Short mmCIF file of C-alpha atoms and ligand atoms in Angstrom, two decimals:
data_model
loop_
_atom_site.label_atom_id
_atom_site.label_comp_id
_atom_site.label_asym_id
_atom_site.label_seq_id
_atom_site.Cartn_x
_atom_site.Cartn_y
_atom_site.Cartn_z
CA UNK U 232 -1.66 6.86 23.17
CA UNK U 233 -0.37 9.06 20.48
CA UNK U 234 -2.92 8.09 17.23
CA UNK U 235 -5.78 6.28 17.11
CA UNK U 236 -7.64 4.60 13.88
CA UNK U 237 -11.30 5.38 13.60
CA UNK U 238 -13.32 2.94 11.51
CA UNK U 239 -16.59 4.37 10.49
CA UNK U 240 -19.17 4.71 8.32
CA UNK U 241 -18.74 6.06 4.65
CA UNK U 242 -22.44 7.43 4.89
CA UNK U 243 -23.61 9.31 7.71
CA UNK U 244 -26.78 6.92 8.34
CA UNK U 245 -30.04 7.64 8.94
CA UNK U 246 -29.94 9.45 12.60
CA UNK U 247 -28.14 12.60 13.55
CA UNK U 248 -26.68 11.34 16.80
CA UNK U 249 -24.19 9.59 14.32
CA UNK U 250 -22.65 12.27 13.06
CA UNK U 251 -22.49 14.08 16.20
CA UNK U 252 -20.84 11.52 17.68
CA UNK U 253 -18.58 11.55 15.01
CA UNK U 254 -18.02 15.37 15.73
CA UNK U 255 -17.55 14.52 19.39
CA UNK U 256 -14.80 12.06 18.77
CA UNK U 257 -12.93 13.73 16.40
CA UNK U 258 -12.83 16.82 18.93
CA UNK U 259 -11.51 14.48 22.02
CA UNK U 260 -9.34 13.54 20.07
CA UNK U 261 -7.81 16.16 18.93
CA UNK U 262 -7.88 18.37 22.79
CA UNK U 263 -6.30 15.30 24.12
CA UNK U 264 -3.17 15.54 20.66
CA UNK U 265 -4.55 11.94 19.64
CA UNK U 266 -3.78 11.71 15.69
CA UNK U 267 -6.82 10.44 14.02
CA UNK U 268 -5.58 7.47 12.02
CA UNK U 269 -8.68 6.90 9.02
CA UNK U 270 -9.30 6.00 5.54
CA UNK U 271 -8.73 9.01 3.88
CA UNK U 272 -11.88 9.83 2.57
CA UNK U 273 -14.31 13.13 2.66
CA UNK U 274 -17.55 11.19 2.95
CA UNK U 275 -19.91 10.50 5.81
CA UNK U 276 -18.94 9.87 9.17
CA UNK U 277 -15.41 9.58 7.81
CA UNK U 278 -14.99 13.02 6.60
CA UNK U 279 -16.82 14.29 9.57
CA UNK U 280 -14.63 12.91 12.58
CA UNK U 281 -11.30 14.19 9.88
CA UNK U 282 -12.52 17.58 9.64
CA UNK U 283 -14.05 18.14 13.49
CA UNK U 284 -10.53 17.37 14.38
CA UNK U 285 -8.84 19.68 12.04
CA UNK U 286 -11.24 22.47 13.00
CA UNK U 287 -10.16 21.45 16.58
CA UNK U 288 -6.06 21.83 16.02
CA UNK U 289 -5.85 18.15 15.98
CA UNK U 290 -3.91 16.16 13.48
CA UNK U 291 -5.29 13.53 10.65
CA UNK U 292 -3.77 11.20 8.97
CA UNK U 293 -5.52 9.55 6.04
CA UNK U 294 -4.57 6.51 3.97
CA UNK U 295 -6.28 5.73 1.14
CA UNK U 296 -5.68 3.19 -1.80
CA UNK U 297 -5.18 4.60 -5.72
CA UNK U 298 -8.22 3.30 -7.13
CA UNK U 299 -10.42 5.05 -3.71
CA UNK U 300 -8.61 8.56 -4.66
CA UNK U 301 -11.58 9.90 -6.93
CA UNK U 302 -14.35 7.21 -5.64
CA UNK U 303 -14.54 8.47 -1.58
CA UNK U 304 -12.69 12.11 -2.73
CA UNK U 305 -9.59 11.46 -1.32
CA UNK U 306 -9.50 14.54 1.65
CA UNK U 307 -6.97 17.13 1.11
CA UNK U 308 -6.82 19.79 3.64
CA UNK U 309 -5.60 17.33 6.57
CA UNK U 310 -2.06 16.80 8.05
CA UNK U 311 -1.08 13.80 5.69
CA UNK U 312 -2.74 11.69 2.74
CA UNK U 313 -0.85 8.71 2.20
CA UNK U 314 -2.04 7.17 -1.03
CA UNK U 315 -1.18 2.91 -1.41
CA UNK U 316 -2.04 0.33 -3.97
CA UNK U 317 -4.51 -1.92 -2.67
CA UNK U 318 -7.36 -1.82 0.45
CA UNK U 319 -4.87 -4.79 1.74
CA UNK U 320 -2.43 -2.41 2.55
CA UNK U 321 -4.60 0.47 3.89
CA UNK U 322 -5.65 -1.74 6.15
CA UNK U 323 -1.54 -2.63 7.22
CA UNK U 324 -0.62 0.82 6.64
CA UNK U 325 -3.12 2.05 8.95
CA UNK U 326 -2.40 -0.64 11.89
CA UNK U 327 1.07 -0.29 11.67
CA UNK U 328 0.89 3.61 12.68
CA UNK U 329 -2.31 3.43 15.28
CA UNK U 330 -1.80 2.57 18.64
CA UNK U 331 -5.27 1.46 19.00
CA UNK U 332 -8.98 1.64 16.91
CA UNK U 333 -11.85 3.27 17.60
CA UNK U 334 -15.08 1.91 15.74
CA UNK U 335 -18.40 4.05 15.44
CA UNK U 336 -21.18 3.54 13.38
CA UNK U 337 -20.76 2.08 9.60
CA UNK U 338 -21.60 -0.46 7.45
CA UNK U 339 -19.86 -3.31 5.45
CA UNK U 340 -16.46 -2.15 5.33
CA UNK U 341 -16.17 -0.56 8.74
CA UNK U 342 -17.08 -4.22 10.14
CA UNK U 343 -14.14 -5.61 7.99
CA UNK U 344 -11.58 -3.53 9.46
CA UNK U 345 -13.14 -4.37 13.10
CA UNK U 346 -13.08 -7.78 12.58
CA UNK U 347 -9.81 -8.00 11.13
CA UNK U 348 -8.22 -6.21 13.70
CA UNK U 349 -9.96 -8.19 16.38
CA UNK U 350 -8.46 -11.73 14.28
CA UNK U 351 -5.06 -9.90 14.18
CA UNK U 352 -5.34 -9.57 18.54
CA UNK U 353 -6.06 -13.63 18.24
CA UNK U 354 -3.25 -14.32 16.26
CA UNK U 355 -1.06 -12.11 18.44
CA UNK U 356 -0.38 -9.99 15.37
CA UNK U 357 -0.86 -6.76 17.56
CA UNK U 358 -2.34 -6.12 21.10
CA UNK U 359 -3.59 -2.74 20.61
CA UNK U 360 -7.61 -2.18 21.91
CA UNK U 361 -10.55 -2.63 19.81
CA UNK U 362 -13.25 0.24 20.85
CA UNK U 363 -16.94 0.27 20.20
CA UNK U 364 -18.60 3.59 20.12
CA UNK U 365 -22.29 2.46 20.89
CA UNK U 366 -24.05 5.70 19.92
CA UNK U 367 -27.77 4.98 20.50
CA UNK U 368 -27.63 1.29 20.71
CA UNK U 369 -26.59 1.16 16.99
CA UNK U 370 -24.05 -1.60 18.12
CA UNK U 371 -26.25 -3.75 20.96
CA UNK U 372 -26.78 -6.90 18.27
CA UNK U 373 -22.95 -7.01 17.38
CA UNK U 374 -21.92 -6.78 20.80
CA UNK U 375 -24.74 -9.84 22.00
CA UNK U 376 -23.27 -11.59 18.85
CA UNK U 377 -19.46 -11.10 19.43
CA UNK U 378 -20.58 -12.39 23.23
CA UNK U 379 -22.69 -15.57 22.31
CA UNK U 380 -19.41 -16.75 20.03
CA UNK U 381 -17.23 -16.26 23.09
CA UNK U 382 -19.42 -18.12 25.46
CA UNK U 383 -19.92 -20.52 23.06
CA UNK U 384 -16.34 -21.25 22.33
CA UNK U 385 -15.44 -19.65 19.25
CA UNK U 386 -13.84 -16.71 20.67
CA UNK U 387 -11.13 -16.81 22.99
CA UNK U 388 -11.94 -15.03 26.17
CA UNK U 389 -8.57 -13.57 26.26
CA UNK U 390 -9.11 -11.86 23.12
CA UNK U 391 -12.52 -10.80 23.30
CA UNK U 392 -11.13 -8.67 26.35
CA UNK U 393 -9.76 -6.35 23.73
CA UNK U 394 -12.84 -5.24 22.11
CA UNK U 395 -14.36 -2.86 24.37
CA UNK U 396 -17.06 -0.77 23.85
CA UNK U 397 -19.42 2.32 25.36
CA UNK U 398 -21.67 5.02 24.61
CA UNK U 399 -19.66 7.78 26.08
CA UNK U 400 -16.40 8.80 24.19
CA UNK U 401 -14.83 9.58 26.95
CA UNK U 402 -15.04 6.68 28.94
CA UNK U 403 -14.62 4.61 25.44
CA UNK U 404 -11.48 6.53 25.39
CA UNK U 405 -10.66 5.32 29.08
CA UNK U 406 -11.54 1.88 28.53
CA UNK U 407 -9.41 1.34 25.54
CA UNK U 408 -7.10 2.63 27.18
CA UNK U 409 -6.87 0.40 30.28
CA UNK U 410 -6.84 -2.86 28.89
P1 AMP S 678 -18.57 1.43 4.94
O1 AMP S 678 -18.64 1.07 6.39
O2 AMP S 678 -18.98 0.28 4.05
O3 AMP S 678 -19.23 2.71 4.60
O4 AMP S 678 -17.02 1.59 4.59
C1 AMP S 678 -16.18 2.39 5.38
C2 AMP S 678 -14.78 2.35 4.84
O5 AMP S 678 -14.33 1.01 4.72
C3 AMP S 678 -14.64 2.96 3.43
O6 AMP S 678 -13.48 3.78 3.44
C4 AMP S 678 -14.37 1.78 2.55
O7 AMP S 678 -13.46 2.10 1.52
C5 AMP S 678 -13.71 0.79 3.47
N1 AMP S 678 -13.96 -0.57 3.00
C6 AMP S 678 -14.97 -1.05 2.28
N2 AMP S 678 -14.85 -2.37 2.04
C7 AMP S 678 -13.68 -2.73 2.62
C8 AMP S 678 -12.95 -3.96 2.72
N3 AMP S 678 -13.39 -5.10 2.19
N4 AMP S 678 -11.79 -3.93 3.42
C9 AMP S 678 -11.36 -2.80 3.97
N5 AMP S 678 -11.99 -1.62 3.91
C10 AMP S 678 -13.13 -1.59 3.24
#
């Protein structure tokens, strides 16, 4: 595995343990010379994993559409800033270079991007693993959820095998990369 997207939070939420889990991951990442894959931004949990893995040698790649540049303060000192037109093709840009995505805590947009990569695994679009950091429980309802449609036919079993999901970034890490 040579990058990885992490989808995350624009705000750093309401409990510490989520940004030092975002501190955590974005120094794994970087001792094990996983690119961070992310959005670009200098906010929140984003801007925390991005710079804990610069501080730690790593590498980060953000991509960020035009109309975000000002909005989430587009990040400068990392590796590479690609800038695009539309959230559409963030989203593309940023599964075409990941070999896999790493979820932690967030709100409405970070559960797009899940979700969309998960319905891009269905439709055979990609087979690269879905992980879900579950720092503090913050992900136990989504996880029930995301189980009750599979057992109750909505979600392939097949696919639902991508989405993984821990509270330990390492064995996250291990997981995802296993499937
Ligand atoms: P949030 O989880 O809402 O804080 O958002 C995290 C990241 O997702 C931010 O970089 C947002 O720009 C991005 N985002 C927000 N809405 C969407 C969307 N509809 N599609 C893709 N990304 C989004």
């Amino acid at each position: 595995m040579k990058s990885l997207a992490i989808f995350c939070g624009s705000s750093s939420g309401t409990n510490g343990a989520y940004n030092e889990s975002a501190v955590v991951i974005g120094k794994m990442l970087a001792e094990r010379n996983i690119a961070v894959v992310y959005g670009g931004g200098s906010f929140g949990l984003m801007g925390v994993v991005a710079s804990s893995a610069m501080d730690n040698g790593g590498k980060v790649i953000g991509v960020i559409p035009t109309i975000l540049v000002k909005k989430e303060a587009a990040k400068k000192d990392i590796t590479e800033l690609i800038v695009v037109d539309s959230m559409q093709e963030r989203k593309a840009k940023i599964m075409e270079i990941s070999d896999g995505f790493l979820t932690l805590p967030g709100g409405l947009g970070t559960m797009d991007e899940l979700f969309e990569m998960m319905a891009f695994v269905n439709l055979g679009v990609h087979n690269k693993p879905c992980g879900v950091l579950n720092t503090n429980g913050f992900y136990d309802h989504l996880i029930r959820f995301v189980d009750h449609a599979t057992e109750s036919g909505f979600i392939r079993h097949q696919t639902r095998k991508y989405m993984v999901h821990d509270e330990d970034p390492v064995q996250l890490l291990k997981k995802m990369m296993t499937i």
